[in-house]
CSV table of C-alpha atoms and ligand atoms in Angstrom, one decimal:
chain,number,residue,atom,x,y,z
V,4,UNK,CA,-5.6,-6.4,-35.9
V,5,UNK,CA,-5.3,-7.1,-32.1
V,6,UNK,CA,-7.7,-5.8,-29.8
V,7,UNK,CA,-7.2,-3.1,-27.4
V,8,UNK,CA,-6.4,-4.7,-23.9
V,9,UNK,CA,-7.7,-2.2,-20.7
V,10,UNK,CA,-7.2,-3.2,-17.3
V,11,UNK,CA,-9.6,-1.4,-15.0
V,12,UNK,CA,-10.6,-1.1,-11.2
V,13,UNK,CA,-13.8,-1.4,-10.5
V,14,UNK,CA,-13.4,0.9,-7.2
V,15,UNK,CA,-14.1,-0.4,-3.8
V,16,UNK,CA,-17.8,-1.9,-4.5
V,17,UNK,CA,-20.3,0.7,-5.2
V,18,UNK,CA,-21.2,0.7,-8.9
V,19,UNK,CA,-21.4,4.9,-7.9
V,20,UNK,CA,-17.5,4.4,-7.2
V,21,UNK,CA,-16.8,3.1,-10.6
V,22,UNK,CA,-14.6,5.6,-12.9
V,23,UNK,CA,-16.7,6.4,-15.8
V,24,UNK,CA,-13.5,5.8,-17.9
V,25,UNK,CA,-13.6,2.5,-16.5
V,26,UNK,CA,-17.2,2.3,-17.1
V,27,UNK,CA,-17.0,2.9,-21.1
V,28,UNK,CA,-14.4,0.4,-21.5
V,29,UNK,CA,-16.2,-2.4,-20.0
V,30,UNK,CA,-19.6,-1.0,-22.0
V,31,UNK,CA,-17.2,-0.9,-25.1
V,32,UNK,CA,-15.6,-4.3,-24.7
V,33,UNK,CA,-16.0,-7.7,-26.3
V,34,UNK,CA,-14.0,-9.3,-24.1
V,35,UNK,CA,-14.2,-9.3,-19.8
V,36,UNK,CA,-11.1,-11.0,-17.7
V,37,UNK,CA,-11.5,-11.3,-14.2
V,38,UNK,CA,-11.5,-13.0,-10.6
V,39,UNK,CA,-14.8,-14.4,-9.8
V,40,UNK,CA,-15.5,-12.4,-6.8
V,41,UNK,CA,-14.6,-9.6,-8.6
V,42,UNK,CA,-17.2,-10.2,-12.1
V,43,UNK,CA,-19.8,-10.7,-10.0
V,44,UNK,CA,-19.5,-6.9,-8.7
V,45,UNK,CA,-20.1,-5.7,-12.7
V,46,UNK,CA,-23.5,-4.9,-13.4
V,47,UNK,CA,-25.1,-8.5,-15.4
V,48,UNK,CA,-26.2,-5.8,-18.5
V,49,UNK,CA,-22.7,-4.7,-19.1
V,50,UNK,CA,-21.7,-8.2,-19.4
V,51,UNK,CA,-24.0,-9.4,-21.6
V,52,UNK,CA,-23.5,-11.1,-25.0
V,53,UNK,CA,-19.2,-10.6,-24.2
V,54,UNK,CA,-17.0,-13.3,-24.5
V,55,UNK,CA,-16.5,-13.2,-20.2
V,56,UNK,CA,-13.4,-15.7,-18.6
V,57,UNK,CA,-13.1,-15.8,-15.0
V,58,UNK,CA,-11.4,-18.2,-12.7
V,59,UNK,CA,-10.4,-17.9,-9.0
V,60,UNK,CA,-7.6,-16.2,-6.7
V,61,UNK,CA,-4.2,-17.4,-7.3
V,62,UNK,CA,-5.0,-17.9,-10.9
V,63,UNK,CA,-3.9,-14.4,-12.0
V,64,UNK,CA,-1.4,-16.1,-14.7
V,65,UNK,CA,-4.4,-18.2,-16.7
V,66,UNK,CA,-6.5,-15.5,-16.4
V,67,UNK,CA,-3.7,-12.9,-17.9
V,68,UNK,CA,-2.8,-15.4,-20.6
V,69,UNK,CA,-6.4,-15.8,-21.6
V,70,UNK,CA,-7.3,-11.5,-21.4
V,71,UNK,CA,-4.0,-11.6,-24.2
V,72,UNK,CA,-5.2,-14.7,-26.5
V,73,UNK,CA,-8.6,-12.7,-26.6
V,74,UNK,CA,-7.0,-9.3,-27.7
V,75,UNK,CA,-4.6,-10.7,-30.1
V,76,UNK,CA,-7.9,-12.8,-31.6
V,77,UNK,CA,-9.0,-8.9,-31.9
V,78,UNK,CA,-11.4,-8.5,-29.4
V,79,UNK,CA,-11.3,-5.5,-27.3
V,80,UNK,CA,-10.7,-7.3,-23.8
V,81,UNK,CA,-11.0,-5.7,-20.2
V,82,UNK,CA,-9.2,-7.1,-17.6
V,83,UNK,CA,-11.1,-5.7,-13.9
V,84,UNK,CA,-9.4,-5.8,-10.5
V,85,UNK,CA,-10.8,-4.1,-7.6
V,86,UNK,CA,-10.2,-0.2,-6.5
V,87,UNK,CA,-7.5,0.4,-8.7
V,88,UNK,CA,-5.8,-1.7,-11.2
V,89,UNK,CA,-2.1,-0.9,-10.4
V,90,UNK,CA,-2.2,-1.2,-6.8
V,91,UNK,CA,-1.8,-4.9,-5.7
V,92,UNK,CA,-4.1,-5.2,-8.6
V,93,UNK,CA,-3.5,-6.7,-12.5
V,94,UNK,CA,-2.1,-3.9,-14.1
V,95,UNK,CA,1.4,-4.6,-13.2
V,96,UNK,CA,1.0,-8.8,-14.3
V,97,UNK,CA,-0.8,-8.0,-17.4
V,98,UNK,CA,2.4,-5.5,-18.3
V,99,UNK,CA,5.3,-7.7,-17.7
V,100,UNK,CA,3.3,-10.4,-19.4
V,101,UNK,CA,3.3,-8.2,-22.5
V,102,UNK,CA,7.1,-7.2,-22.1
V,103,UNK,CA,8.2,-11.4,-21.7
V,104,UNK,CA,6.1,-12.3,-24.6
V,105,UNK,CA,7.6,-9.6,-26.7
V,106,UNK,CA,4.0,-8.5,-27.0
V,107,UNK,CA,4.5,-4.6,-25.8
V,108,UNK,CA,4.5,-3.6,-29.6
V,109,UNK,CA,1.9,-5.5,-30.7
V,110,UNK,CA,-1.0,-5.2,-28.2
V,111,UNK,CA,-2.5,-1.7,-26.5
V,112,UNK,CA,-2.5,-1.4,-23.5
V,113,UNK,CA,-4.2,1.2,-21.4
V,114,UNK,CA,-4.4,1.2,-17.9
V,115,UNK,CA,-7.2,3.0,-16.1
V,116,UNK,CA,-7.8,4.7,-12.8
V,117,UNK,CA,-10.2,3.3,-10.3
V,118,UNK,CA,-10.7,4.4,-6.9
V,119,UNK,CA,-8.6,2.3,-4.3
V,120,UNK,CA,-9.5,0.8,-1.2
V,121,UNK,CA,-7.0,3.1,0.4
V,122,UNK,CA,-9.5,5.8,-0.4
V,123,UNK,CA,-12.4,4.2,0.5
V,124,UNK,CA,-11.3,3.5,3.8
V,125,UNK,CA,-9.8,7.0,4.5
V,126,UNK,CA,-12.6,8.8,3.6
V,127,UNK,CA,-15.1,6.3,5.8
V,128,UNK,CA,-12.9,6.6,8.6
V,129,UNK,CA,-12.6,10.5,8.4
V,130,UNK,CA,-9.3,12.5,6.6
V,131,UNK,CA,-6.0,10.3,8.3
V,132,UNK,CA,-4.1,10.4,4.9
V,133,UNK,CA,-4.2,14.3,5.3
V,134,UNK,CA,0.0,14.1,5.5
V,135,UNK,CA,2.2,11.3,4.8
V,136,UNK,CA,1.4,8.0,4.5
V,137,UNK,CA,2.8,4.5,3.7
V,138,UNK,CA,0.7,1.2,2.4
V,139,UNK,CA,1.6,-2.1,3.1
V,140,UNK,CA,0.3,-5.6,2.4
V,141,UNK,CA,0.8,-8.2,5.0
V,142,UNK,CA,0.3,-10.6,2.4
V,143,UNK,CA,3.4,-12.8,2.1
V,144,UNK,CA,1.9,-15.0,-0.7
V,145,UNK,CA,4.4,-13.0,-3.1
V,146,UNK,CA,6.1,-11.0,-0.3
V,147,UNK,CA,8.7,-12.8,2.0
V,148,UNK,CA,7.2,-11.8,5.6
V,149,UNK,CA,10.6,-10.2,6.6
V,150,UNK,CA,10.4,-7.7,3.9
V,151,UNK,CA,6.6,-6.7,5.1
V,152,UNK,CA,8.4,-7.0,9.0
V,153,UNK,CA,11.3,-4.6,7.9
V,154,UNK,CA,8.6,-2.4,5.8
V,155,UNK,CA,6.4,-1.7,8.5
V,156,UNK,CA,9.1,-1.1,11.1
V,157,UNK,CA,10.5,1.3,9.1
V,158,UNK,CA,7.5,2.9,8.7
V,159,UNK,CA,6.8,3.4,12.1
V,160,UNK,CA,10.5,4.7,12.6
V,161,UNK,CA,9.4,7.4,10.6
V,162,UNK,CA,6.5,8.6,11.7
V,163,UNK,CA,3.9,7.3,8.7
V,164,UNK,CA,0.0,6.7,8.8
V,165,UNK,CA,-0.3,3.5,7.7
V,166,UNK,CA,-2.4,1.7,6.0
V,167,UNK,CA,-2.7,-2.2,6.0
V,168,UNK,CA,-3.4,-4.0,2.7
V,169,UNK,CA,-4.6,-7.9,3.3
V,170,UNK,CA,-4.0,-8.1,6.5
V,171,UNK,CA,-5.5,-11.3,7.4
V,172,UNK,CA,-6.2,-14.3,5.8
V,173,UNK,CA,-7.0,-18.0,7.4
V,174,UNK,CA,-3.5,-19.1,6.6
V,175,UNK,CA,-1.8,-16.0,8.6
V,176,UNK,CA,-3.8,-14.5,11.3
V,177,UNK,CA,-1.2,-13.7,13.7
V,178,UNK,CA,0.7,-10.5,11.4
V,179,UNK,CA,-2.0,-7.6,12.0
V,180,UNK,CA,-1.1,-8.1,15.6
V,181,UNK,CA,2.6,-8.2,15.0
V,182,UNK,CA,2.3,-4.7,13.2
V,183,UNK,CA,-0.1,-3.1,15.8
V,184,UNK,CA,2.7,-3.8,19.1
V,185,UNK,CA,5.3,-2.8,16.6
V,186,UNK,CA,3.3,0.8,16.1
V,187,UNK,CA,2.6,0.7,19.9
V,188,UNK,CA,6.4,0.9,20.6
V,189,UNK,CA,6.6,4.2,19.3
V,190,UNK,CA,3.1,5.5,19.4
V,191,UNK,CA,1.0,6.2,22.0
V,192,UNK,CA,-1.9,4.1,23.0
V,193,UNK,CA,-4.1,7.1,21.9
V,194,UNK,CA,-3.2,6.7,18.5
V,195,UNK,CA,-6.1,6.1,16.0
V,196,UNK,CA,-6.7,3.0,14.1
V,197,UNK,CA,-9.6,2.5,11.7
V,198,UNK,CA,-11.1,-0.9,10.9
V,199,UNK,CA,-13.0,-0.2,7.3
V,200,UNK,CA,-14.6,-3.5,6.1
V,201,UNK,CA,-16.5,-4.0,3.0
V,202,UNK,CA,-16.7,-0.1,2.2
V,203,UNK,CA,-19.0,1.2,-0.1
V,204,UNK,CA,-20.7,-2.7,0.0
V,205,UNK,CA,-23.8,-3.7,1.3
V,206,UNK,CA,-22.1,-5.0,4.7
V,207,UNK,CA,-19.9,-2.4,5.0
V,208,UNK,CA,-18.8,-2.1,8.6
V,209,UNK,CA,-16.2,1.0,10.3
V,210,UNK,CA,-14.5,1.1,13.5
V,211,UNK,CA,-12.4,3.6,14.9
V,212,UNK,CA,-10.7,2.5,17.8
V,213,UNK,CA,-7.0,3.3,19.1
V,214,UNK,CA,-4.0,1.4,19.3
V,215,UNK,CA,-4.3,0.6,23.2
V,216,UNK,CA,-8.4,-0.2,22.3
V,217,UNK,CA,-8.3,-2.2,19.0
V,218,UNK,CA,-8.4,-5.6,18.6
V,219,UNK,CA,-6.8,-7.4,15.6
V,220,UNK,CA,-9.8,-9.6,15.5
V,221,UNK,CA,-11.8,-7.1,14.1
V,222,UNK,CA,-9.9,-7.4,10.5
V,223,UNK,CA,-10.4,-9.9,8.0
V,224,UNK,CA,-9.6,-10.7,4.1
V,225,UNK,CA,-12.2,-8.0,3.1
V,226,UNK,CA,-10.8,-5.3,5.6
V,227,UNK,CA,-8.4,-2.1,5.3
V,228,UNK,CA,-6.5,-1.0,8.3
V,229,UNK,CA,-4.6,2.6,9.4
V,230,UNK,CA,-3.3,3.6,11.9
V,231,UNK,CA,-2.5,6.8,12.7
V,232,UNK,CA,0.4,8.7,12.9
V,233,UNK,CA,2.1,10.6,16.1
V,234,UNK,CA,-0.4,13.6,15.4
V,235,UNK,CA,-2.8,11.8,14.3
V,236,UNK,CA,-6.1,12.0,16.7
V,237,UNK,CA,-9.6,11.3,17.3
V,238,UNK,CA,-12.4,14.0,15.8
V,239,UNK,CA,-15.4,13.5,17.1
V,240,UNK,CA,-15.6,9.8,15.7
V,241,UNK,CA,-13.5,10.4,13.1
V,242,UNK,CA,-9.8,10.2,12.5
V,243,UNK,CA,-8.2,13.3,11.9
V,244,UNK,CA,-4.3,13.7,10.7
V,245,UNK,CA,-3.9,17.4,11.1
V,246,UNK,CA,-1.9,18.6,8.2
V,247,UNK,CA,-1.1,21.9,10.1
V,248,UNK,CA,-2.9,24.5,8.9
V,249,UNK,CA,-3.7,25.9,12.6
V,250,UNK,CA,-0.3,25.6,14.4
V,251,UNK,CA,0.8,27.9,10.8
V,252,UNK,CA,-2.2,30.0,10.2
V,253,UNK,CA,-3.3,30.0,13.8
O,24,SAH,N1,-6.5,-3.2,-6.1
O,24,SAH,C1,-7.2,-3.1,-4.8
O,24,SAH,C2,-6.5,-3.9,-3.7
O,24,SAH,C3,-6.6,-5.4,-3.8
O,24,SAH,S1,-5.8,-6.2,-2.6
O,24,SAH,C4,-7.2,-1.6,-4.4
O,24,SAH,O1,-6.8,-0.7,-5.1
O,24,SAH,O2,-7.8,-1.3,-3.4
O,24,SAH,C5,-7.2,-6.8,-1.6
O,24,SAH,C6,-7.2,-6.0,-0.3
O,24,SAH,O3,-7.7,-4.7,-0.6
O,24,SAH,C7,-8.2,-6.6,0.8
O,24,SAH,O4,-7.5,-7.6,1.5
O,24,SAH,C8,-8.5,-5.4,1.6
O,24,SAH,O5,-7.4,-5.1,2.5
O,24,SAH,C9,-8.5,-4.3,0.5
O,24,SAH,N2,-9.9,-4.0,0.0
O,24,SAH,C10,-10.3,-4.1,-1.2
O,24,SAH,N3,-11.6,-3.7,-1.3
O,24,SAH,C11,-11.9,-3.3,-0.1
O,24,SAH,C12,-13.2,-2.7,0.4
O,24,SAH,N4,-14.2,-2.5,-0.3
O,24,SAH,N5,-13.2,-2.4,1.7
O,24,SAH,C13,-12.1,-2.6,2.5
O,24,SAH,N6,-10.9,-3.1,2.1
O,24,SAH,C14,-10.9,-3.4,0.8
């Protein structure tokens, strides 16, 4: 009998951010899958005496193919991303890996909420999700950059918070700054932007600036980004996207 295979998010960092579904399959498990950045957030005791695989970024194939050998040798596997699983996370590779190897019959999946960065970030920085919102990864590993270009122009057409997903790495440092002018020619340089890094780890760091104050240097590989939208303003030090409960209820 194959193994159940779970694919988790650990949350943003804090082991108080973990889901405690997520928690009782990785205590239940035989089997752990994972990035190595990302196993080394698991508490050691809920690792111990499992059969643990992990390997580093860009080798999300090896380590899908390995979390499915383990569960079809029967051991109840876990697969961990960070915040949540099915955003920019494993869930959606450890899926279509199932459905191409015929598999979707044969091994159980569950996929399990965790909390995303997105989250994290909006609650550090104050309530700027409060209306709608669109997320974007400047990541063009997997993503040709015109797509992300046309994505976030369209996003500021119409009138989104947004929130920025990868938005620098070594390789490409010049898109964060791209998307911030693009947002500056329809929103005002009062806008808010929020710089979360690390949140809800030890060297967590938040900055709220605005879109004529920022700098883009501010962001790295560990950081989420939004901006604000046309209502969106400054509360104190927080970021506040009024929903519109006072222009309504006065
Ligand atoms: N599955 C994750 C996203 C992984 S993509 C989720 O649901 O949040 C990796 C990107 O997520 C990073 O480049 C960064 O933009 C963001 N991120 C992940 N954890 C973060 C944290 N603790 N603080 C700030 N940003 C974070």
């Amino acid at each position: 009998m194959p193994g159940r295979l779970s694919v988790i998010g650990l949350g943003p960092g804090s082991t108080a951010l973990l889901a405690p579904m997520a928690l009782s399959c990785l205590a239940q498990a035989g089997a752990v899958v994972g990035y190595d950045r990302y196993m080394e957030m698991v508490d050691p005791d809920l690792l111990q005496g499992k059969t643990l695989f992990s390997s580093p970024m860009k080798k999300e194939m090896e380590r899908t193919a390995k979390a499915v050998e383990f569960a079809l040798a029967g051991l109840d596997t876990v697969v961990v991303s960070s915040g949540d699983s099915g955003i920019y996370g494993m869930a959606g590779l450890v899926l279509e890996f199932l459905e191409r190897e015929g598999l979707l019959d044969t091994v159980d999946l569950e996929i399990v909420p965790g909390i995303p960065a997105l989250c994290a970030a909006a609650a550090l920085l104050g309530a700027p999700l409060m209306h709608d919102f669109a997320s974007i990864s400047l990541s063009d590993l997997l993503t040709p950059l015109p797509t992300i270009m046309k994505r976030i122009r369209c996003a500021v057409e119409g009138d989104f918070v947004i929130v920025l997903y990868n938005p620098k790495s070594r390789k490409r440092d010049s898109y964060l700054g791209q998307a911030l002018a693009m947002a500056a020619e329809h929103r005002g340089p009062d806008t808010p932007v929020g710089f979360v890094r690390n949140a809800y780890r030890p060297d967590q760091d938040v900055r709220v600036a605005t879109l004529g104050s920022c700098d883009p240097e501010w962001a790295d590989m560990l950081t989420t980004v939004v901006i604000g939208n046309s209502a969106s303003r400054l509360a104190g030090n927080k970021i506040l996207t009024p929903r519109g409960y006072f222009e309504k209820y006065g």
